[in-house]
Short mmCIF file of C-alpha atoms and ligand atoms in Angstrom, two decimals:
data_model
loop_
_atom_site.label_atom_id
_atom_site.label_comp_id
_atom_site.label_asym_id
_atom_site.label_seq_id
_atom_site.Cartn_x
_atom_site.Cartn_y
_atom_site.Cartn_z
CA UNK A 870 -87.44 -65.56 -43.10
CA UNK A 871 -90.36 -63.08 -44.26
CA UNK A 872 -89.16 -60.66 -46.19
CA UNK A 873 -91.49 -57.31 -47.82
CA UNK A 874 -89.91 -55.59 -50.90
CA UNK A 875 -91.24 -51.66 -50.79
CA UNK A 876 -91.50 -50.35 -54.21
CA UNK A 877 -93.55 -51.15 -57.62
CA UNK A 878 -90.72 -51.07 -60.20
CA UNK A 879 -88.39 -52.87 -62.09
CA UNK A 880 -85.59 -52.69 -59.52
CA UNK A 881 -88.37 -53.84 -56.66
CA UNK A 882 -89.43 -56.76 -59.01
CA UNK A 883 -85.38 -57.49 -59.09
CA UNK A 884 -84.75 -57.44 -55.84
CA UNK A 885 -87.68 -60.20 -54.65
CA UNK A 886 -86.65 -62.50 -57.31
CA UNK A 887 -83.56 -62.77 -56.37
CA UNK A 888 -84.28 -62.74 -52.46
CA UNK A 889 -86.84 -65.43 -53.40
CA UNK A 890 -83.86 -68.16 -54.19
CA UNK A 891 -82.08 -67.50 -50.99
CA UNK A 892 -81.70 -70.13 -48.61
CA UNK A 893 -82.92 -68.98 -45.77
CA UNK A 894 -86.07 -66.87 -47.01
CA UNK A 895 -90.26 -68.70 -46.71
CA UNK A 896 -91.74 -65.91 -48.56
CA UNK A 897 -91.28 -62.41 -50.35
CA UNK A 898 -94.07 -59.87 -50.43
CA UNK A 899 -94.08 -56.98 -52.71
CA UNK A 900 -96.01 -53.77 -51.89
CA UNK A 901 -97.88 -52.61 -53.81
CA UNK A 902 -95.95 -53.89 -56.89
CA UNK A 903 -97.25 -54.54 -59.98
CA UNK A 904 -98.43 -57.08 -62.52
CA UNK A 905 -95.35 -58.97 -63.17
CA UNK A 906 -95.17 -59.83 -59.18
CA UNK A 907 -98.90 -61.10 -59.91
CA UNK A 908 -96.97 -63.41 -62.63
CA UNK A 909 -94.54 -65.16 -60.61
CA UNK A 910 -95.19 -67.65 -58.30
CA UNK A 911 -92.71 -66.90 -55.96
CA UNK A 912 -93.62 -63.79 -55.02
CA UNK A 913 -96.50 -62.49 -53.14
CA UNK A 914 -98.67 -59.15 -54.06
CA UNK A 915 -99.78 -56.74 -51.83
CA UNK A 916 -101.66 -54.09 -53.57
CA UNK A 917 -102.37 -50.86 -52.49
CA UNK A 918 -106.11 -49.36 -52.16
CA UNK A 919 -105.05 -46.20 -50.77
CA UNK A 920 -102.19 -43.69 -50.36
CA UNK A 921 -99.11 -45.47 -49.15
CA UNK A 922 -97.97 -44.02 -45.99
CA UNK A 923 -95.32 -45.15 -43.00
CA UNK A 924 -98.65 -45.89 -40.81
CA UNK A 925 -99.63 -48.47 -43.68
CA UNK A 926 -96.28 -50.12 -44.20
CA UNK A 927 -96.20 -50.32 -40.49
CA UNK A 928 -99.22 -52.35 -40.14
CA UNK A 929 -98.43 -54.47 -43.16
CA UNK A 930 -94.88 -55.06 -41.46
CA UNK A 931 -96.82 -56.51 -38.54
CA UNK A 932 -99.94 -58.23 -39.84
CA UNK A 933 -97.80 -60.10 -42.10
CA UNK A 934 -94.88 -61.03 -39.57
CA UNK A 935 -92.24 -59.89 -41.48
CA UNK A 936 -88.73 -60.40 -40.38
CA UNK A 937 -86.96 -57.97 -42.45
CA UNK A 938 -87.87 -54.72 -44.78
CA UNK A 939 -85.87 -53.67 -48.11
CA UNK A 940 -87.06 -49.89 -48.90
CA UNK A 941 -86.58 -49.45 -53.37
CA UNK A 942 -87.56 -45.77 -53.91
CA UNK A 943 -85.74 -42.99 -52.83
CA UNK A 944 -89.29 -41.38 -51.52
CA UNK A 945 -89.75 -43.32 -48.78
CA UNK A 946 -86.17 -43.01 -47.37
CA UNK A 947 -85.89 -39.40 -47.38
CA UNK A 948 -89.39 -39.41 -45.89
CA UNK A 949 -87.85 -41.45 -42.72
CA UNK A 950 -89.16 -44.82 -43.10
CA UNK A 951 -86.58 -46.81 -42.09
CA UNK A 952 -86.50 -44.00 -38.93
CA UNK A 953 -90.52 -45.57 -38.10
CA UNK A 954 -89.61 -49.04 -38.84
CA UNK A 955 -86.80 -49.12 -36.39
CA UNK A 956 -88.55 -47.14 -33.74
CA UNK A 957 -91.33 -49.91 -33.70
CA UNK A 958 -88.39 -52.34 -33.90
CA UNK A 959 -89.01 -53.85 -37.05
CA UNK A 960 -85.92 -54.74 -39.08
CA UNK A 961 -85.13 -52.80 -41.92
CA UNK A 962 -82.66 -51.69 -44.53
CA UNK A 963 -81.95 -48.39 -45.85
CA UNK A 964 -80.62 -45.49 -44.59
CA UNK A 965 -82.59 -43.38 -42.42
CA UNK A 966 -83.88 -40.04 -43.24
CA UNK A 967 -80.70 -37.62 -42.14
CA UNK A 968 -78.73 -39.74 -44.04
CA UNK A 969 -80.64 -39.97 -47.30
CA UNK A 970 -80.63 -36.13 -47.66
CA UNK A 971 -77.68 -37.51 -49.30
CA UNK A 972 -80.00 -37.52 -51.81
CA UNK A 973 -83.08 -35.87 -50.96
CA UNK A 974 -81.26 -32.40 -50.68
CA UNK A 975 -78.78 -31.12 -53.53
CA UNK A 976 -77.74 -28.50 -51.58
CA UNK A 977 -76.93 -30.93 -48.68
CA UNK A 978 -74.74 -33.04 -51.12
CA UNK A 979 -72.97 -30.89 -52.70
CA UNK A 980 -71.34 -29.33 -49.22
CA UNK A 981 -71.41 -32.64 -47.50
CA UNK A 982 -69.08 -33.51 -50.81
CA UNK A 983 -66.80 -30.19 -50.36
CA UNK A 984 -66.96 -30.70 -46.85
CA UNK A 985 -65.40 -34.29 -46.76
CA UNK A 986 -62.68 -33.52 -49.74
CA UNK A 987 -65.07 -35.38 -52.65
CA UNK A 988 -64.66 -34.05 -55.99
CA UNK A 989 -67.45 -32.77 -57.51
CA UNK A 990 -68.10 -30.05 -60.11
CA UNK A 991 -67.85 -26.56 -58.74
CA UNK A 992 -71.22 -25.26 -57.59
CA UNK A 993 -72.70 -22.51 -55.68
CA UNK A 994 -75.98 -22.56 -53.88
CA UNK A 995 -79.24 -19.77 -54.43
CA UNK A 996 -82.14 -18.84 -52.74
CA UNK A 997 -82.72 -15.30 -54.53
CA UNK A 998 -83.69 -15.74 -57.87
CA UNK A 999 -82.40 -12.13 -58.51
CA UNK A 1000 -79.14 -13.53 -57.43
CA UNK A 1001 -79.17 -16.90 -59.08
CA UNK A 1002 -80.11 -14.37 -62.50
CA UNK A 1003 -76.68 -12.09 -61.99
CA UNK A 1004 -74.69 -15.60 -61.17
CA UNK A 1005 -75.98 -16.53 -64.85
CA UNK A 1006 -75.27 -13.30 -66.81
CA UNK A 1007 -72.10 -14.03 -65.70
CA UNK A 1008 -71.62 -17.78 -66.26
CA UNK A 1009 -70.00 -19.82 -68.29
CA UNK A 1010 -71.77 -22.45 -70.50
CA UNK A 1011 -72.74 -25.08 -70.78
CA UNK A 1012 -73.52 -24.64 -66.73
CA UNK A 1013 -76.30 -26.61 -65.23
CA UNK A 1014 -79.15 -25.62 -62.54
CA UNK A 1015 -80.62 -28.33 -60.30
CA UNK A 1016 -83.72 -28.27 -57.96
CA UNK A 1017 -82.34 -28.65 -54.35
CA UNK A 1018 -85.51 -31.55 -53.40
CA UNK A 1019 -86.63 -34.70 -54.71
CA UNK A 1020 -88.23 -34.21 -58.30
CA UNK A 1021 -88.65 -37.52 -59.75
CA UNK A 1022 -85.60 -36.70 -62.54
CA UNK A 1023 -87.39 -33.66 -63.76
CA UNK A 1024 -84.83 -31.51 -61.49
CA UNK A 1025 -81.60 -31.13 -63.53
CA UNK A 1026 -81.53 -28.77 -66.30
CA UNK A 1027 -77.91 -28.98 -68.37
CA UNK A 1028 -78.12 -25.14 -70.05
CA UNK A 1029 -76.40 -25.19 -72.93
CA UNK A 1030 -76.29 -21.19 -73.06
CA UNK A 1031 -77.83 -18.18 -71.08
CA UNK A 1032 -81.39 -17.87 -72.42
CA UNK A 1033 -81.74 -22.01 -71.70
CA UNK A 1034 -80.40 -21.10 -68.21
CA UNK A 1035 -82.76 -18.00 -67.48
CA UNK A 1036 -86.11 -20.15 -68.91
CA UNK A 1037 -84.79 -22.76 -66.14
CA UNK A 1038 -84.62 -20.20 -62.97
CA UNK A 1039 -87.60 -19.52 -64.19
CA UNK A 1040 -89.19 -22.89 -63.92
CA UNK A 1041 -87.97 -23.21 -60.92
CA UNK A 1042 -88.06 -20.25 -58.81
CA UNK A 1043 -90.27 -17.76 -60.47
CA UNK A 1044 -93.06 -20.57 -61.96
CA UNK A 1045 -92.22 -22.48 -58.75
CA UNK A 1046 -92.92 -25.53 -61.30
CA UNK A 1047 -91.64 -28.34 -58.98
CA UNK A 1048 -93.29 -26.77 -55.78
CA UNK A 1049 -90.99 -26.16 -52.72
CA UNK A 1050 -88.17 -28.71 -54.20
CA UNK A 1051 -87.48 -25.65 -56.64
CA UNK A 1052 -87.04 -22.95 -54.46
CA UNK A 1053 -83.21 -23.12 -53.84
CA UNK A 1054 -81.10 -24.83 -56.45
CA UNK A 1055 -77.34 -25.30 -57.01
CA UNK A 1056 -75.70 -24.09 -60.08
CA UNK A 1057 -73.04 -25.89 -61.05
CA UNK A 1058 -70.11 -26.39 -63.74
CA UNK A 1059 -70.40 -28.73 -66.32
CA UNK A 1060 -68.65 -32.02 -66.26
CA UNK A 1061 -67.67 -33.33 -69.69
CA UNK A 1062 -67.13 -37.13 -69.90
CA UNK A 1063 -69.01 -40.14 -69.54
CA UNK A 1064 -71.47 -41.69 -66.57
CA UNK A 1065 -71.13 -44.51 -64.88
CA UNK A 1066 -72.92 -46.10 -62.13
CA UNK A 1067 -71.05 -47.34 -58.72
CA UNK A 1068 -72.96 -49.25 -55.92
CA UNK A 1069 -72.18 -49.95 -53.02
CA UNK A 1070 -73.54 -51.80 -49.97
CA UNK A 1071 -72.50 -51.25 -46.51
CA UNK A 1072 -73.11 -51.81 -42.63
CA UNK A 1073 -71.58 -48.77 -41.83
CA UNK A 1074 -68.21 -49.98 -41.26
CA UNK A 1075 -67.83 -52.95 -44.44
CA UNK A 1076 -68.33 -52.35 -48.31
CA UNK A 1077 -69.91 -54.66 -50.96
CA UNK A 1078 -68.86 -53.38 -54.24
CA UNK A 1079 -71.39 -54.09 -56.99
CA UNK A 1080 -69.94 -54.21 -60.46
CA UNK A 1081 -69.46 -50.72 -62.31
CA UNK A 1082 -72.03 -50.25 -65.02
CA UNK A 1083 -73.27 -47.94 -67.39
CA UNK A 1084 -77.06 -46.76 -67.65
CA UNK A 1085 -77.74 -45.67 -70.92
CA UNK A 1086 -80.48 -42.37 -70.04
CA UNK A 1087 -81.77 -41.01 -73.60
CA UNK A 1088 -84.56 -42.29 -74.95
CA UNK A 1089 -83.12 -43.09 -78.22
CA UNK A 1090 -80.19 -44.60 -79.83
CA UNK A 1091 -76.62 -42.44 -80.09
CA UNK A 1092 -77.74 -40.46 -77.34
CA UNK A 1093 -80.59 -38.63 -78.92
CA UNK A 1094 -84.09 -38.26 -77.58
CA UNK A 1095 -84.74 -36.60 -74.21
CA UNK A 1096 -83.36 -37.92 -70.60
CA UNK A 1097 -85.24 -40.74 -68.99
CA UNK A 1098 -85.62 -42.87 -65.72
CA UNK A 1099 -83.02 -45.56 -67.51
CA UNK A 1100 -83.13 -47.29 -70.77
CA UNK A 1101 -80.70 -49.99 -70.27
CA UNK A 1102 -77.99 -50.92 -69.23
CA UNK A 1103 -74.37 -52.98 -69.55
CA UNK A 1104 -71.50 -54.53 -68.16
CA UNK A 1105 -68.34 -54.49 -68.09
CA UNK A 1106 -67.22 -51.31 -68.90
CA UNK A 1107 -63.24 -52.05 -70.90
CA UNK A 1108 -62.50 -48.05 -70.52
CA UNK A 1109 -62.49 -48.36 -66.48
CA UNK A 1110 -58.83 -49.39 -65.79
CA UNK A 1111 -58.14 -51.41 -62.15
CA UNK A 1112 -56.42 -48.45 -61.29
CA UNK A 1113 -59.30 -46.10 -60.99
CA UNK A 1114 -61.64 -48.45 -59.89
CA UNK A 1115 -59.25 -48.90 -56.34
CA UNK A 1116 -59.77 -45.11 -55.87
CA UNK A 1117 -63.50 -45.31 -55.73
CA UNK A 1118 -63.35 -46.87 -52.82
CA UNK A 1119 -61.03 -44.78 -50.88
CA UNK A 1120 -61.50 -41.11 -52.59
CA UNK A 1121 -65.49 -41.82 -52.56
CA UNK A 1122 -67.07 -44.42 -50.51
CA UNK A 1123 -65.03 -43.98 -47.52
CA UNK A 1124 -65.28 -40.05 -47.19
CA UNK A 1125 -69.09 -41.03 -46.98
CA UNK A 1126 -69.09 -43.28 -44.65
CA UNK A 1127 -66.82 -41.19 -42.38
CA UNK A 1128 -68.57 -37.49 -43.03
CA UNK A 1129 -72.03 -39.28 -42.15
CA UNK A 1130 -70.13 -41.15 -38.90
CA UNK A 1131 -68.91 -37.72 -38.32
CA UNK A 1132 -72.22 -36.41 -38.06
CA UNK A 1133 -73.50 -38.96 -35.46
CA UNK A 1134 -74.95 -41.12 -38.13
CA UNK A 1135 -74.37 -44.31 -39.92
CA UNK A 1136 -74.77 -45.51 -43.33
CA UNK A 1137 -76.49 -48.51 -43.72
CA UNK A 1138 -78.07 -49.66 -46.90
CA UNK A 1139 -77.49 -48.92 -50.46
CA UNK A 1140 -75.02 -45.68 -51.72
CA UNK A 1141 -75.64 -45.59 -55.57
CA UNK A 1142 -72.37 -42.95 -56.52
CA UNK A 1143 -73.22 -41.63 -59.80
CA UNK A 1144 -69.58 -40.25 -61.60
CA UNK A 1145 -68.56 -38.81 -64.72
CA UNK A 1146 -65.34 -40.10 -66.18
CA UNK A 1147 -63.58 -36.89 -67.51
CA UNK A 1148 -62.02 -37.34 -71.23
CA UNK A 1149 -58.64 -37.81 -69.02
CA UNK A 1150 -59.75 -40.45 -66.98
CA UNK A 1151 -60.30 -38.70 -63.80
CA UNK A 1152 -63.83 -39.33 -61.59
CA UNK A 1153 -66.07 -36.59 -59.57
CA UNK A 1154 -69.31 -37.64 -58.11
CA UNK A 1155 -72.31 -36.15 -59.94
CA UNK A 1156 -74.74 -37.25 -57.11
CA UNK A 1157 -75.54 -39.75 -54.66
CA UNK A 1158 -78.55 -41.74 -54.72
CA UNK A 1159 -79.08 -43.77 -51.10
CA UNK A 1160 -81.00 -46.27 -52.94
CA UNK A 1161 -80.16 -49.30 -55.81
CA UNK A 1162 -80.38 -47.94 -59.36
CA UNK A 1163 -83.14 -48.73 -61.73
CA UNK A 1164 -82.63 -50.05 -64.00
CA UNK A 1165 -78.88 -51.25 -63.16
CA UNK A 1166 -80.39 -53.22 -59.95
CA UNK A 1167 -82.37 -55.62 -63.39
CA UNK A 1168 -79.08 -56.38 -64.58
CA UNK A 1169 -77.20 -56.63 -61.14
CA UNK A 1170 -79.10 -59.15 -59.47
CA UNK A 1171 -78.60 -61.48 -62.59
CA UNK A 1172 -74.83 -61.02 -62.36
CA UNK A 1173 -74.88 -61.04 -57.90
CA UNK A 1174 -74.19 -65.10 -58.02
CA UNK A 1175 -74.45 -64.83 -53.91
CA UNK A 1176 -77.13 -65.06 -51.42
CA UNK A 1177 -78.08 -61.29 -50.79
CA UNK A 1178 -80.54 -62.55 -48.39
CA UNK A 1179 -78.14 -62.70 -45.01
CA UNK A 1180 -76.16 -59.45 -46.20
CA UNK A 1181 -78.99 -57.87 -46.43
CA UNK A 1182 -80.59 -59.29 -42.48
CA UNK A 1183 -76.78 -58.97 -41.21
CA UNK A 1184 -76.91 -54.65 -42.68
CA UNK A 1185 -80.32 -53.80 -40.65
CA UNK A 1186 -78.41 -55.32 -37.45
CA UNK A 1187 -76.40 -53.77 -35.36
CA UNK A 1188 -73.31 -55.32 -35.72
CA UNK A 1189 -73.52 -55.51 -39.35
CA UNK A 1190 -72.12 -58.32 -41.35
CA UNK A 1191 -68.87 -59.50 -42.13
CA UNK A 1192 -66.72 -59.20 -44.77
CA UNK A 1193 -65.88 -63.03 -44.93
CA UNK A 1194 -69.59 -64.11 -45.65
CA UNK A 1195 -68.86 -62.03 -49.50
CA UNK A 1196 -67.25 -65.02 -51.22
CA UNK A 1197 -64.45 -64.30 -53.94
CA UNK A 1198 -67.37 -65.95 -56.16
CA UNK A 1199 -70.28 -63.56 -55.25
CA UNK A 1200 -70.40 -62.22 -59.07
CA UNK A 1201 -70.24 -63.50 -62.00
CA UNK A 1202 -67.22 -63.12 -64.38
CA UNK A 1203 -69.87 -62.90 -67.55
CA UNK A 1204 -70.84 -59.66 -69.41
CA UNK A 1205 -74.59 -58.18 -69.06
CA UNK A 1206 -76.99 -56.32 -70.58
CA UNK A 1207 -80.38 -54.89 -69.79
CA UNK A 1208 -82.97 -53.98 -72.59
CA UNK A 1209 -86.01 -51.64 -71.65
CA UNK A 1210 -88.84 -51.25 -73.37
CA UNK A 1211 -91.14 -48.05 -72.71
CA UNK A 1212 -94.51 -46.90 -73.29
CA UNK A 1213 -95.86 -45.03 -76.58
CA UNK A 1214 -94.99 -40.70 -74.67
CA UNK A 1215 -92.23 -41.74 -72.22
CA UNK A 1216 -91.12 -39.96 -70.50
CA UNK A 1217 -93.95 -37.54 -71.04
CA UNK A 1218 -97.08 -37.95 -71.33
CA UNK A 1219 -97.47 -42.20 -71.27
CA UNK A 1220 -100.64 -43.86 -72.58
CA UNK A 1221 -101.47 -46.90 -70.64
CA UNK A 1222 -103.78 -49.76 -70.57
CA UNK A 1223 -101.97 -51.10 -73.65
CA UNK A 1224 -102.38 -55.02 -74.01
CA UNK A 1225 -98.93 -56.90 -73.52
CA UNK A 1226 -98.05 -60.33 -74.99
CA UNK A 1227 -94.94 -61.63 -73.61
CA UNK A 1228 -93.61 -64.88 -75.45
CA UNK A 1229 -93.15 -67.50 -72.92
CA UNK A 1230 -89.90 -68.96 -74.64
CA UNK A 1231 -88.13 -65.86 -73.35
CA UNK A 1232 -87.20 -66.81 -70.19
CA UNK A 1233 -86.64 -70.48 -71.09
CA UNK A 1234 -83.06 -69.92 -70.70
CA UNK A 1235 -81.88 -69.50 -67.44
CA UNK A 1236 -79.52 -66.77 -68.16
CA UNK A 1237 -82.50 -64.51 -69.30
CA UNK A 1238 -84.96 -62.66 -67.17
CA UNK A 1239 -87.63 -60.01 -67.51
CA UNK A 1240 -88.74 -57.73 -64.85
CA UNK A 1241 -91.56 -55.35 -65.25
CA UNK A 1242 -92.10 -51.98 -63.43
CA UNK A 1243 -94.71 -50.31 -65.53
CA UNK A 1244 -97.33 -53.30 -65.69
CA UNK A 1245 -100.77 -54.00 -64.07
CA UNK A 1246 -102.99 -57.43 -64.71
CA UNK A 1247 -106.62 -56.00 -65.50
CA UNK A 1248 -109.41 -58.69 -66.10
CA UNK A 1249 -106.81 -61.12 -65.65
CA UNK A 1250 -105.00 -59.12 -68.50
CA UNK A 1251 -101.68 -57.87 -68.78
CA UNK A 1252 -101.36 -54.22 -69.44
CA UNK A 1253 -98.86 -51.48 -69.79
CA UNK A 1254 -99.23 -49.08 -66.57
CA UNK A 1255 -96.09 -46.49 -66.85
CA UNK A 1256 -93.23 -45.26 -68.94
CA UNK A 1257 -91.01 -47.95 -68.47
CA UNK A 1258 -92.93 -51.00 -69.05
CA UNK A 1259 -90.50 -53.90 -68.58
CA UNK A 1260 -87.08 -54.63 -68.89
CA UNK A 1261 -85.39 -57.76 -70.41
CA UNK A 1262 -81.96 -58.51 -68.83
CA UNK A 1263 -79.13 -61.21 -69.68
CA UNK A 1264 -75.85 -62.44 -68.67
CA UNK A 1265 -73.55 -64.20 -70.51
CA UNK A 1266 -69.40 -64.88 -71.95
CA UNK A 1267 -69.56 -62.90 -74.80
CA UNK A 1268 -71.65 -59.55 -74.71
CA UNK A 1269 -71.83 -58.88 -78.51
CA UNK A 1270 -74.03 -62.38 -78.53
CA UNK A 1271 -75.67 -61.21 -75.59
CA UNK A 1272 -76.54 -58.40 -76.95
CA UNK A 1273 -78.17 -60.03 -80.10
CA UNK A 1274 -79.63 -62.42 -78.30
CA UNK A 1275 -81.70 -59.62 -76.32
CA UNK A 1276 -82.20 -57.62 -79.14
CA UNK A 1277 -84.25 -61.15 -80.49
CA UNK A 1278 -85.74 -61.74 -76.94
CA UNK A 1279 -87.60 -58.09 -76.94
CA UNK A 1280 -89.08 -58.31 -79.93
CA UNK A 1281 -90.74 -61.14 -78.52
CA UNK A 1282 -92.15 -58.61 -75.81
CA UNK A 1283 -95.48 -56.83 -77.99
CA UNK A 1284 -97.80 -53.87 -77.10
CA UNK A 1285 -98.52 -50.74 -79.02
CA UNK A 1286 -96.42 -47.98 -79.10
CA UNK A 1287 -93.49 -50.02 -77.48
CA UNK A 1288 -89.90 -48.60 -78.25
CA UNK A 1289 -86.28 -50.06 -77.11
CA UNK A 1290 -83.11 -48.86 -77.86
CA UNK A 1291 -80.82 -51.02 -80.18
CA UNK A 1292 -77.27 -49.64 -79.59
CA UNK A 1293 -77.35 -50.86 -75.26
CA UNK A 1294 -73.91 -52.25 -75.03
CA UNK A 1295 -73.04 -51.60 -78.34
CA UNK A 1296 -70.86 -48.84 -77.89
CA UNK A 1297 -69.47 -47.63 -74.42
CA UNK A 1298 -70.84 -44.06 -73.96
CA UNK A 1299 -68.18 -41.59 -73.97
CA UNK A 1300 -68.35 -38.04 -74.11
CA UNK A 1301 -70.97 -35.65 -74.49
P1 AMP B 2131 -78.27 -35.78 -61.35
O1 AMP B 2131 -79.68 -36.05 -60.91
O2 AMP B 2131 -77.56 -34.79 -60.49
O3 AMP B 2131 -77.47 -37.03 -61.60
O4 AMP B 2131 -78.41 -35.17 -62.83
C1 AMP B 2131 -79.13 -35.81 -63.86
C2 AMP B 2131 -78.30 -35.87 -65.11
O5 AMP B 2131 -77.89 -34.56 -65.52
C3 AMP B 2131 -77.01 -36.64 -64.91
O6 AMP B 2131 -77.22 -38.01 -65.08
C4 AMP B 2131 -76.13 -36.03 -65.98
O7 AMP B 2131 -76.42 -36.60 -67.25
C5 AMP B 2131 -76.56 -34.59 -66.02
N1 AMP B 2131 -75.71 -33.77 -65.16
C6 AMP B 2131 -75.94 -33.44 -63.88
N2 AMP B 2131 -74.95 -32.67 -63.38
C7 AMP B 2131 -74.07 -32.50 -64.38
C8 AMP B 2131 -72.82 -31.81 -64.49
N3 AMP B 2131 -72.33 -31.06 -63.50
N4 AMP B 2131 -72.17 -31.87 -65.68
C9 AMP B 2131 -72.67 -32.58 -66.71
N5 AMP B 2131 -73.84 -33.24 -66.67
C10 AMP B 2131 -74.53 -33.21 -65.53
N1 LIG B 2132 -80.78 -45.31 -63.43
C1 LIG B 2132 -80.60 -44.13 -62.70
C2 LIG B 2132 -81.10 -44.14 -61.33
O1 LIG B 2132 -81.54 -45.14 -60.81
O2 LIG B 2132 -81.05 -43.09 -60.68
#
């Protein structure tokens, strides 16, 4: 089977390396990737010389006989890719683009949530900015604003009193800072507690549940530092009794699945639920993402012991797959960590073009793997090329020595200005 990965990250790199060791796959081409996809042998490269659109994918889809297409980036979904895949009949997964307003639209979720009995935090939805400005006068804080459209995590603003809430109206709606995906937002209460990332895959019909895990999103250690993409992640979470983890299934996932059927859709692909855990223990969805996480998806495919491969063809058919091809053994029972390292300004302004030397002992163990999203190869060189450069992830028994043993393995990883977190899995984030 020919299989293209869409997408030039971490989670993209992720996802072909671990399609590339299924069974029934000849070869896995990224587009337009980046310079760790050069690196491995693997995987195949398809740059991109110009902007990426569906007409381009299309034709790469075709000239390159490919049997089956895995969208990464949220972009592309919302934009209807899968929609022009399938309507040239080319096999694809991901949801299509009325689904993944799921995520493309705040204003969608949120009453798509309340519609279908999902708890969320309390929210109501503007348009006026005079409006939204009385709603605020009036709040309570902290209260937090969002950006109804897609803005690359730049959208959310959690106000911690009135004049931080006014200044972000104004960003939004007066400033019209983030264009058009600014103009309406939700304003909604704040959710104390801690976040935790749940993925699912489905057909539709049948669930995969990926192993709960916790993305660690300040740059710097103890939760300082401003938000970012991801800065690592770990697994398992002890605080997450069995007991809550049944009701994800049936208070979240399923409401989904049903509110999109009963809109004359179906959900196929990835549903990335991202909760807070309330300092009692209970869980409301703080959005949904119709895409894998990055970077949880570094760390997931090291712990997915399975063949994602046939899931994956089985999801963009109609029938789906079923349930008994998910063996009992399709994880592993080990703990796992994954250790970014980011570019000198992330997540602001990044400098790029930095040389990167990556010691080949690191992924001499088989347990170990690094995946790059920010890198490009330049006169044959290897060079930083975004925020988040690469990513080194682990499994193992025990996660303290996991933990250490990463915490060696990136130091091993050296360009200028590089910076890692040293506290990813040491404590459980809880709280805020
Ligand atoms: P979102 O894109 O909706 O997940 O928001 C980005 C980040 O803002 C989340 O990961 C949370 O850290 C924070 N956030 C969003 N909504 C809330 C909320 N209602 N209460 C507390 N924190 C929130
Ligand atoms: N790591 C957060 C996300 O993928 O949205």
């Amino acid at each position: 089977m020919r299989v293209l990965v869409v997408g030039s990250g971490g989670r993209e790199h992720a996802i072909a390396w671990k399609i590339s060791h299924s069974k029934t796959v000849s070869k896995v081409f990224v587009f337009p990737g980046n310079g760790g996809i050069d690196l491995e042998s693997r995987l195949t490269r398809i740059p991109s010389f110009e902007p990426v659109s569906k007409e381009h994918i299309g034709k790469l889809v075709q000239e390159n006989k490919i049997d089956l297409t895995i969208i990464g980036p949220e972009l592309f979904l919302v934009d209807g890719l899968v929609d022009y895949l399938q309507e040239k009949g080319f096999p694809v997964v991901g949801p299509t683009k009325q689904v993944a307003a799921l995520e493309g639209s705040k204003i969608f979720s949120k009453r798509f949530m309340r519609d279908n009995g999902i708890e969320t935090a309390d929210f109501e939805v503007f348009d006026n900015y005079e409006k939204a400005v009385d709603y605020l006068k009036a709040g309570r804080f902290p209260i937090v604003i969002k950006a109804d459209g897609l803005a690359g995590g730049k959208g959310v603003f959690v106000a911690k009193n009135q004049s931080d809430a006014l200044k972000a109206l104004q960003f939004l709606m007066k400033e019209k800072k983030l264009g058009n995906a600014g103009m309406r937002v939700v304003i909604e209460e704040f959710m104390p507690g801690f976040e935790v990332s749940f993925i699912i895959l489905t057909d539709g019909r049948n669930i995969v549940k990926f192993p709960v895990c916790q993305d660690y999103k300040n740059l710097r250690d103890s939760g300082l530092g401003p938000n970012t993409g991801g800065m690592g992640v770990h697994f398992p979470l002890p605080s997450l009794d069995n007991n809550l983890l049944s009701k994800l299934e049936d208070e979240i996932v399923r409401p989904v699945l049903r509110g999109i059927e009963n809109r004359g859709h179906v959900y196929k692909g990835f549903l990335y639920c991202g909760l807070m855990v309330s300092p009692g223990g209970e869980v409301r969805v703080l959005e949904f993402n119709c895409r894998l996480g990055d970077p949880e998806t570094q760390l997931l495919m090291l712990l997915m012991k399975g063949d994602l491969l046939p899931l994956l063809d089985n999801v963009s058919r109609e029938d789906g797959f079923n349930l008994s091809e998910v063996p009992s053994n399709f994880w592993h029972q080990k703990a796992g960590l994954c250790l970014v390292a980011s570019a000198d300004g992330y997540p602001d302004d990044v400098r790029t073009g930095d040389p990167i030397e990556v010691d080949d002992e690191i992924e001499t163990d088989p347990n170990i793997k690094i995946f790059h999203s920010g890198t490009e190869i330049l006169d044959g060189k290897l060079v930083t090329n975004g925020g988040r450069v690469m990513a080194v992830s682990g499994i193992g028994e025990n996660k303290d020595l996991l933990r250490h043993k990463l915490l060696d393995k990136i130091k091993q990883i050296k360009f200028e200005g590089k910076h890692y977190r040293k506290d990813i899995g040491l404590t459980e984030i809880r709280g805020k």
